[in-house]
PDB file of C-alpha atoms in Angstrom:
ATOM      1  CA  UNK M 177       0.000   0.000   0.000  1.00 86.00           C
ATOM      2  CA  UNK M 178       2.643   2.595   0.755  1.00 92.00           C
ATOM      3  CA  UNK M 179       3.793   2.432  -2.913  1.00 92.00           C
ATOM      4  CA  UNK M 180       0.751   2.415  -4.406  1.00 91.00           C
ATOM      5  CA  UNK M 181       1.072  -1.367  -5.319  1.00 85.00           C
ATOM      6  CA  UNK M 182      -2.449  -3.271  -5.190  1.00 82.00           C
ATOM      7  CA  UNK M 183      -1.715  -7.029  -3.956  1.00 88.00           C
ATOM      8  CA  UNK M 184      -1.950 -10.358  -5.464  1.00 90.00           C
ATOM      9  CA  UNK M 185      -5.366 -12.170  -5.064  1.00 91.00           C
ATOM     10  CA  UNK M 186      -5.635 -15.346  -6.758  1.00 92.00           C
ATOM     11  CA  UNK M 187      -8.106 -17.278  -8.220  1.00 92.00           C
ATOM     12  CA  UNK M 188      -8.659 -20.616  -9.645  1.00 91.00           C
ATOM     13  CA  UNK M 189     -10.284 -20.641 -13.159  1.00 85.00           C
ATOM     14  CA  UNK M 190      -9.402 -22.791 -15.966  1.00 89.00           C
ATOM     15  CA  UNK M 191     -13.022 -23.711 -16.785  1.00 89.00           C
ATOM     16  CA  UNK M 192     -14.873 -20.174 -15.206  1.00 87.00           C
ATOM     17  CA  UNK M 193     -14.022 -18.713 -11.906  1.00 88.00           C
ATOM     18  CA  UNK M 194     -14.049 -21.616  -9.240  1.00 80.00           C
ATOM     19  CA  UNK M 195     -15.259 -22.153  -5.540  1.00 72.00           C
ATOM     20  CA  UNK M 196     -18.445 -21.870  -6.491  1.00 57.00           C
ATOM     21  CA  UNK M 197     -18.941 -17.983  -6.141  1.00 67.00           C
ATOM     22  CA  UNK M 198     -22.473 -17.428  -7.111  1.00 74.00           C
ATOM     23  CA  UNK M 199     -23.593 -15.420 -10.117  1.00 79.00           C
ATOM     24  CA  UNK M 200     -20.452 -16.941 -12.742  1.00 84.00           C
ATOM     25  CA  UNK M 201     -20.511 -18.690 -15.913  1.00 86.00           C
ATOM     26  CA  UNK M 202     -19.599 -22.468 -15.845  1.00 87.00           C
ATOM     27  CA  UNK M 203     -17.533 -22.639 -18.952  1.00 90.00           C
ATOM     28  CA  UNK M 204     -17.653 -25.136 -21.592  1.00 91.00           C
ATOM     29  CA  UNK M 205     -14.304 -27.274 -20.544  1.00 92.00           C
ATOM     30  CA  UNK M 206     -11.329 -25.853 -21.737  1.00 94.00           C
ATOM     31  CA  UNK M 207     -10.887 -28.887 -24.430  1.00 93.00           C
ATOM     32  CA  UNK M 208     -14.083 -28.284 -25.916  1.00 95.00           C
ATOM     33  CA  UNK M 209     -12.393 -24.809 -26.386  1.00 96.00           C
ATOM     34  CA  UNK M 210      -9.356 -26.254 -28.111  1.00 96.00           C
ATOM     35  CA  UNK M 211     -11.849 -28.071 -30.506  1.00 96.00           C
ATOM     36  CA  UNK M 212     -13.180 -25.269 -32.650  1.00 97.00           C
ATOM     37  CA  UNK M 213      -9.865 -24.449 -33.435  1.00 96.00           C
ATOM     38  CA  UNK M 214     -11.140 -20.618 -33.744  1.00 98.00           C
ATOM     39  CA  UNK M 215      -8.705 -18.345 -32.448  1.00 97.00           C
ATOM     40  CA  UNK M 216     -11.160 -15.969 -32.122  1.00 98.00           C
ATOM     41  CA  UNK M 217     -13.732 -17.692 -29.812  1.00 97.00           C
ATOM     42  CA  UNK M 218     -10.475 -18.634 -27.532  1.00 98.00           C
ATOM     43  CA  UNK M 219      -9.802 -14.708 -27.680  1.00 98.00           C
ATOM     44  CA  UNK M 220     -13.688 -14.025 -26.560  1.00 98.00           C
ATOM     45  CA  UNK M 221     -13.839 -17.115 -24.537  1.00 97.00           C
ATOM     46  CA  UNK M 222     -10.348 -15.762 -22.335  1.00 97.00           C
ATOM     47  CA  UNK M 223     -12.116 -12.154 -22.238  1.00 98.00           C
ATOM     48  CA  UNK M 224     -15.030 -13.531 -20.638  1.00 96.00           C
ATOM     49  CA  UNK M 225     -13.260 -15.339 -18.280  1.00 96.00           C
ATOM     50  CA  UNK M 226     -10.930 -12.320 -16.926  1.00 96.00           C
ATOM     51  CA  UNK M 227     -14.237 -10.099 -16.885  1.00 95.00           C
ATOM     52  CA  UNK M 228     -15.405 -12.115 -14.389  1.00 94.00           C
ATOM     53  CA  UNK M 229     -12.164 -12.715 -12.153  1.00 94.00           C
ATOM     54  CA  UNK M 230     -11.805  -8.909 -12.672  1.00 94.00           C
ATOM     55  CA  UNK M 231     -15.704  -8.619 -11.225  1.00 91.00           C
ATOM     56  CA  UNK M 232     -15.078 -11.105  -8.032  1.00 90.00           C
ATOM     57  CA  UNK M 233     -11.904  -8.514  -7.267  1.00 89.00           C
ATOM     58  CA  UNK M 234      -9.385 -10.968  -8.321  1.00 92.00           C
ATOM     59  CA  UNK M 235      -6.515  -9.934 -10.729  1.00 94.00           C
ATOM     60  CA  UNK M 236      -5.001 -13.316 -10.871  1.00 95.00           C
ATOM     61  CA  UNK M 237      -5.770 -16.647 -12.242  1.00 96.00           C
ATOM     62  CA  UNK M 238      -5.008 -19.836 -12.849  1.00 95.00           C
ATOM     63  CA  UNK M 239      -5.491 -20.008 -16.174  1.00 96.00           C
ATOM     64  CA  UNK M 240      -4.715 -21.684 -18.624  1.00 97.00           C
ATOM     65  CA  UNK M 241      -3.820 -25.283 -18.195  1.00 96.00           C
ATOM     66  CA  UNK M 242      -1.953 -25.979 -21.140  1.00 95.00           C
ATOM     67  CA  UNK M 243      -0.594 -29.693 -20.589  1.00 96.00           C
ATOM     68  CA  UNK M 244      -0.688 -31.767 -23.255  1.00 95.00           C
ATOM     69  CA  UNK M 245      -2.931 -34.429 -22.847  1.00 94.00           C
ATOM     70  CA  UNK M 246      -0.728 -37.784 -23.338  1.00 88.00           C
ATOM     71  CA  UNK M 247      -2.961 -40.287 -20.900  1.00 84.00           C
ATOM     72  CA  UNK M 248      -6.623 -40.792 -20.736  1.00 79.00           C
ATOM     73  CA  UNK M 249      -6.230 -41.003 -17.389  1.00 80.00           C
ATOM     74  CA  UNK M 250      -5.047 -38.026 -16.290  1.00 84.00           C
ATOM     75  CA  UNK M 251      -7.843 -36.303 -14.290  1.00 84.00           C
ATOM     76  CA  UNK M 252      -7.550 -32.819 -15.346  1.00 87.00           C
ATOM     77  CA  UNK M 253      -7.126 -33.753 -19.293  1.00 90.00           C
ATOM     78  CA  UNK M 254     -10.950 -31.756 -19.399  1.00 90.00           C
ATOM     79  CA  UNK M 255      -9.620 -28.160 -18.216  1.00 91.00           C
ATOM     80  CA  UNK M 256      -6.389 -28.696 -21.115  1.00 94.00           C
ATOM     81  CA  UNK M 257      -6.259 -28.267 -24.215  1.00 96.00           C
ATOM     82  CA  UNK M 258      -5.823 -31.224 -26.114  1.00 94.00           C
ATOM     83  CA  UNK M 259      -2.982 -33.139 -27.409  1.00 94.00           C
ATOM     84  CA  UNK M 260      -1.570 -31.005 -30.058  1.00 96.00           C
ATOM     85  CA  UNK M 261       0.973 -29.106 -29.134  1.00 97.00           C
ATOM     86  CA  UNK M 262       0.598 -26.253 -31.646  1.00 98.00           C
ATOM     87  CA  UNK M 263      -3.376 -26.327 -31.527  1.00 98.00           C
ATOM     88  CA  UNK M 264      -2.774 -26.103 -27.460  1.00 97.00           C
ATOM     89  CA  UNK M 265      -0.505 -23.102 -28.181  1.00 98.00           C
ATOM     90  CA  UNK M 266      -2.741 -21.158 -30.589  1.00 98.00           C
ATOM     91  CA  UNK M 267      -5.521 -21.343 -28.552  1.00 98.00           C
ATOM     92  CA  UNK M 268      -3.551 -20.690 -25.233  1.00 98.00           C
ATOM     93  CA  UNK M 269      -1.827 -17.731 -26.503  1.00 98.00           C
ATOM     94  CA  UNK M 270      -5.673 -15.989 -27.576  1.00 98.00           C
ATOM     95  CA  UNK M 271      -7.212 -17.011 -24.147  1.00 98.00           C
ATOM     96  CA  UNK M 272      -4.433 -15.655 -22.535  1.00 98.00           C
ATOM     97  CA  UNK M 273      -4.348 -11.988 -24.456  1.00 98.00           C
ATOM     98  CA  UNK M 274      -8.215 -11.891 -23.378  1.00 98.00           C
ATOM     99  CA  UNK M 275      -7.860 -12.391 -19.893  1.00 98.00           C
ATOM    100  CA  UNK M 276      -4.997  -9.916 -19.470  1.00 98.00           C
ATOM    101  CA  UNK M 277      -7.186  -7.339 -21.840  1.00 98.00           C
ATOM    102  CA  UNK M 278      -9.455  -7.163 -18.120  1.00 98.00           C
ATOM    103  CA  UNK M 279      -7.196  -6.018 -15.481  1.00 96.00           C
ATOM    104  CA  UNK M 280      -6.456 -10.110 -14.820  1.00 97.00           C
ATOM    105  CA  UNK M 281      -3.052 -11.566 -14.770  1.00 97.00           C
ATOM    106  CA  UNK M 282      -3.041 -14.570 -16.897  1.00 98.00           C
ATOM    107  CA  UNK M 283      -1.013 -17.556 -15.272  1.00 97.00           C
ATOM    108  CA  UNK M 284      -0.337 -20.789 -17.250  1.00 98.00           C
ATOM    109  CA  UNK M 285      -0.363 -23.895 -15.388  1.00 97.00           C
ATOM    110  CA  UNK M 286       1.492 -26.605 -14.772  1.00 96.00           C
ATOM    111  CA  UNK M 287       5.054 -26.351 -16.102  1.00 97.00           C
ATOM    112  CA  UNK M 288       5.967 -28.510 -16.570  1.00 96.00           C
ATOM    113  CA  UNK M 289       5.665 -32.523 -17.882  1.00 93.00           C
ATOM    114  CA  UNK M 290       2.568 -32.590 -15.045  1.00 92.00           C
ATOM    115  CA  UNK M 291       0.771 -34.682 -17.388  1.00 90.00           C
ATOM    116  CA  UNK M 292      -0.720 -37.630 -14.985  1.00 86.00           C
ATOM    117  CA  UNK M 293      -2.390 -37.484 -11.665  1.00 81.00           C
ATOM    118  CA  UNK M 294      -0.358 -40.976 -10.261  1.00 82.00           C
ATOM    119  CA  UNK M 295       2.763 -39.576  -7.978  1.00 84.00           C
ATOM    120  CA  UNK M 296       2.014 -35.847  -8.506  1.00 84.00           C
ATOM    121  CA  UNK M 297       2.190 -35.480  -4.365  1.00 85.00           C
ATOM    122  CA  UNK M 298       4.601 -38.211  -3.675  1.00 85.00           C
ATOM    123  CA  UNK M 299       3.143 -41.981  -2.941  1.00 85.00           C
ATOM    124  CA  UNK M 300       2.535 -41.973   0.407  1.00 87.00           C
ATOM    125  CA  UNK M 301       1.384 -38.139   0.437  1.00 85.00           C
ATOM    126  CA  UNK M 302       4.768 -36.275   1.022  1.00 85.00           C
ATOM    127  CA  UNK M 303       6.894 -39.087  -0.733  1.00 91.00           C
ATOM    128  CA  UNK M 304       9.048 -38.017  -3.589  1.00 92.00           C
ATOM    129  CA  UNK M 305       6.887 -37.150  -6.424  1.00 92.00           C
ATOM    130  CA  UNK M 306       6.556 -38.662  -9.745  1.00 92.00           C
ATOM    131  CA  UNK M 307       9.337 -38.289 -11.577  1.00 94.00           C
ATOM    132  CA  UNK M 308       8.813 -37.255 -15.050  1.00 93.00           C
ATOM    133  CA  UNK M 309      11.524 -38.538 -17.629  1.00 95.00           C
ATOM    134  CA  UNK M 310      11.361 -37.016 -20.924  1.00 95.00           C
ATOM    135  CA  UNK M 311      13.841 -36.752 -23.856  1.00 96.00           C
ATOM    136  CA  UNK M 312      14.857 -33.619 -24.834  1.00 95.00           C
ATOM    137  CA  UNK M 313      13.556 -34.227 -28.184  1.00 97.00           C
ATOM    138  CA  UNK M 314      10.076 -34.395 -26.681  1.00 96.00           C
ATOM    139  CA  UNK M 315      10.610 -31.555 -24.589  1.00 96.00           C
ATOM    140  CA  UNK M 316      10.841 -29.213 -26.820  1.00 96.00           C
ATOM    141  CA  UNK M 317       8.362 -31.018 -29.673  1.00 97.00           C
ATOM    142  CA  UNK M 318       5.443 -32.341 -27.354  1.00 96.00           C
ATOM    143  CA  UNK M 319       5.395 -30.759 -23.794  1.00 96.00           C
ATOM    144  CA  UNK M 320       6.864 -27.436 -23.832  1.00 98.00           C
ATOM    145  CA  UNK M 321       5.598 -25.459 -27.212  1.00 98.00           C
ATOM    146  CA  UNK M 322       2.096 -24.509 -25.765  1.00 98.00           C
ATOM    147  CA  UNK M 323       3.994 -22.618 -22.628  1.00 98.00           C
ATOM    148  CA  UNK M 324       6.006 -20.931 -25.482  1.00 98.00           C
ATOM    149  CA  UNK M 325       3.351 -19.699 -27.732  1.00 98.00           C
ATOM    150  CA  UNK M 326       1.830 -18.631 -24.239  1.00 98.00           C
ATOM    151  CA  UNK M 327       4.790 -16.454 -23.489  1.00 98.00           C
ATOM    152  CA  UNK M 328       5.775 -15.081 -27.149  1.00 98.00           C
ATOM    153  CA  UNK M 329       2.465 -14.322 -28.572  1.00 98.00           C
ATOM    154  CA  UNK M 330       0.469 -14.004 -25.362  1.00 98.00           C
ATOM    155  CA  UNK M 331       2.992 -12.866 -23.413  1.00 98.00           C
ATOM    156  CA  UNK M 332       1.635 -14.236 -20.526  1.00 98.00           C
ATOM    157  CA  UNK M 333       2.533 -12.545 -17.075  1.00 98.00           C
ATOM    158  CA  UNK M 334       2.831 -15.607 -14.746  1.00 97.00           C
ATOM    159  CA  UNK M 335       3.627 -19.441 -15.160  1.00 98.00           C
ATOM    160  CA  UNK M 336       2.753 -22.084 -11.990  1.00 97.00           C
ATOM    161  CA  UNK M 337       5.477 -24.455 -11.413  1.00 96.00           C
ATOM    162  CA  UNK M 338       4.109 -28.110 -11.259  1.00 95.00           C
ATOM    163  CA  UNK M 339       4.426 -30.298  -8.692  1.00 94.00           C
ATOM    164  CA  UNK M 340       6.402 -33.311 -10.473  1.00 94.00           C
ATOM    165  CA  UNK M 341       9.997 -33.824 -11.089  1.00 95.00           C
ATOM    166  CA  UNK M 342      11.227 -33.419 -14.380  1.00 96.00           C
ATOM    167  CA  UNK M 343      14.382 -35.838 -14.930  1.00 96.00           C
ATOM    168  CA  UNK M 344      15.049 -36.065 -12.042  1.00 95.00           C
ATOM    169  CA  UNK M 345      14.696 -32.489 -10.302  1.00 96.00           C
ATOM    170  CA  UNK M 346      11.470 -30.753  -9.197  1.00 96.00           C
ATOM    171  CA  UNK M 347      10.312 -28.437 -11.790  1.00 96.00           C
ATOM    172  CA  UNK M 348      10.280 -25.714  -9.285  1.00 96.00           C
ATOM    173  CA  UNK M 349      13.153 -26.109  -8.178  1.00 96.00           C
ATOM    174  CA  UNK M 350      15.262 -26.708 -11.298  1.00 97.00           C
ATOM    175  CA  UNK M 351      17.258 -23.642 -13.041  1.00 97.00           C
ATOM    176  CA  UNK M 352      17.308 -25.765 -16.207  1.00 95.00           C
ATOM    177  CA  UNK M 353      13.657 -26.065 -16.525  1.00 96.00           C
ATOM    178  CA  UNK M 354      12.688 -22.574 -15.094  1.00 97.00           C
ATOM    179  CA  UNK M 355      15.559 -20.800 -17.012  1.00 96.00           C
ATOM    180  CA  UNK M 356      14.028 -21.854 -20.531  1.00 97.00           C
ATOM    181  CA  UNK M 357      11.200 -19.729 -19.710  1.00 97.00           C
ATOM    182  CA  UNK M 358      13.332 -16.453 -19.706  1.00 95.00           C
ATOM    183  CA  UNK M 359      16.173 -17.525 -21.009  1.00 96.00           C
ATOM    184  CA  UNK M 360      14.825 -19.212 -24.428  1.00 96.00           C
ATOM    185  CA  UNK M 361      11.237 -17.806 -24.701  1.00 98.00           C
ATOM    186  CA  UNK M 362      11.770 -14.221 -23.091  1.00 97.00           C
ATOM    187  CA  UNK M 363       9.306 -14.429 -20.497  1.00 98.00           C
ATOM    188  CA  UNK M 364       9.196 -11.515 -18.217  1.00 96.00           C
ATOM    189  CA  UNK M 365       6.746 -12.127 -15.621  1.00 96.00           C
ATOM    190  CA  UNK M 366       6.754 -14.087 -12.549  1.00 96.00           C
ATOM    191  CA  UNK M 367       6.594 -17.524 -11.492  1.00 96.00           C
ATOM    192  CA  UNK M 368       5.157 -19.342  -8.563  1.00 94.00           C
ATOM    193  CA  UNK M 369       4.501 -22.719  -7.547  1.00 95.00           C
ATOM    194  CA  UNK M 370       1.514 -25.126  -7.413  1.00 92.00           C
ATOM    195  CA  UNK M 371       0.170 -25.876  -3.776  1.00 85.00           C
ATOM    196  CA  UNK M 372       2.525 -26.907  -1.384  1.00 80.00           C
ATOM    197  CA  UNK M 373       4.012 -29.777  -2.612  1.00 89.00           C
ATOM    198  CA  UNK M 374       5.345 -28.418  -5.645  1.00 92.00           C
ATOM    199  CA  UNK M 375       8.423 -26.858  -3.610  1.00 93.00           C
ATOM    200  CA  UNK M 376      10.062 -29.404  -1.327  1.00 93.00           C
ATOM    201  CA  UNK M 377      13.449 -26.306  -1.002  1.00 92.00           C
ATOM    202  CA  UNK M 378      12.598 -23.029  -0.248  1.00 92.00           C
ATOM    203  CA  UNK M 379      16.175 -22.361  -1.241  1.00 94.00           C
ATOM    204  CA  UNK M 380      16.308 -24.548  -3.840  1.00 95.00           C
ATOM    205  CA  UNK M 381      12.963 -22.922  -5.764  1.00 95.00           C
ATOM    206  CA  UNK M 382      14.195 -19.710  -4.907  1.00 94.00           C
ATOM    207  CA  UNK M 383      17.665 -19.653  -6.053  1.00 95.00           C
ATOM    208  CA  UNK M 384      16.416 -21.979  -9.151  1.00 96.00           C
ATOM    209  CA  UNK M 385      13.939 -18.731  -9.987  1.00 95.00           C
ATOM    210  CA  UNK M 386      10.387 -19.097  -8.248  1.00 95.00           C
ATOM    211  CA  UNK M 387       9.540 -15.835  -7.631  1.00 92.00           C
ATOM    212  CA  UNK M 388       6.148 -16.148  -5.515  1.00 82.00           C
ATOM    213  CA  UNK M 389       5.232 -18.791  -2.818  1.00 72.00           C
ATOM    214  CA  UNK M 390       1.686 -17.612  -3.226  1.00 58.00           C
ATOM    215  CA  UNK M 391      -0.717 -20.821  -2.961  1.00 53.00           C
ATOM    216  CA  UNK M 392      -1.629 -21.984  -6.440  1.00 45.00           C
ATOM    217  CA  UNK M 393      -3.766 -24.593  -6.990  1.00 45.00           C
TER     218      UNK M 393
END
């Protein structure tokens, strides 16, 4: 307050503004989204969306989840965006220029390889979580395009750290993974982690380039 700076209030929202706050839209799922492959309605459909985070007095949400669907298993696969990377980036980076057009701080979720619900919190709860091994081929052809189009032509102002381990370090806690985002795709905004298990070292995130240990969800 002393600098003028309004705080952070976050909300959930991939598919419409969550917790069931009265008088919101329930969205269409986010994949149904991703399958009229109209740039356009993803523009109107992310506009929508930040009005009403904007109206609840939010100015930042979790939106979008751009995983790539690779198991029909996966819990969440509804509030993605499909399997194709460049269709999931398209419509990502639209969504995301129409939620930041309403005072709303766009943050894409879950970076990254979070792609399966089996592990995510570490088996017992607490345990090491999954460990994501992916080649660096698919890397950069399957799971991380979307987050780039996201950044680049959406330029998105805040990415959520996932909970996983990506070979072999946690994704919020690894300079590798975190320093593609502003190293490679010239992202400029801030990052912060998923709830918390998704940061095991406060250190570790920090110094790795987590930003904010806001709650995500």
């Amino acid at each position: 307050p002393r600098l003028s700076v309004p705080p952070l209030a976050f909300i959930d929202g991939p598919n419409g503004v969550s917790r069931a706050r009265p008088h919101v839209v329930a969205f269409p799922n986010a994949v149904v989204l991703a399958a009229t492959w109209d740039r356009g309605i993803a523009r109107a459909y992310g506009t929508a969306l930040g009005a009403e985070v904007f109206g609840t007095g939010r100015n930042l949400v979790g939106a979008p989840t751009i995983n790539i669907v690779r198991t029909p298993r996966w819990g969440r696969a509804a509030e993605t965006l499909g399997e194709d990377p460049f269709l999931a980036g398209q419509t990502a980076a639209e969504e995301v220029l129409g939620i930041q057009s309403q005072h709303v701080i766009s943050e894409a979720k879950h970076y990254a390889g979070n792609n399966q619900e089996v592990g995510r919190f570490g088996n017992p709860l607490g345990a090491p979580g999954v460990d994501v091994v992916v080649s660096e081929r698919a890397l950069r052809e399957i799971y991380l395009p979307a987050f780039r189009a996201a950044v680049e032509q959406g330029h998105v102002g805040s990415v959520m750290c996932s909970y996983n381990r990506l070979n072999g370090r946690y994704s919020c806690q690894s300079p590798e993974t975190l320093g593609i985002l502003a190293g490679e795709f010239g992202f400029d905004g801030f990052i912060e982690p998923d709830a918390a298990l998704a940061v095991r070292s406060d250190v570790a995130a920090a110094t790795a380039g987590v930003d904010n240990f806001q709650l995500g969800t």
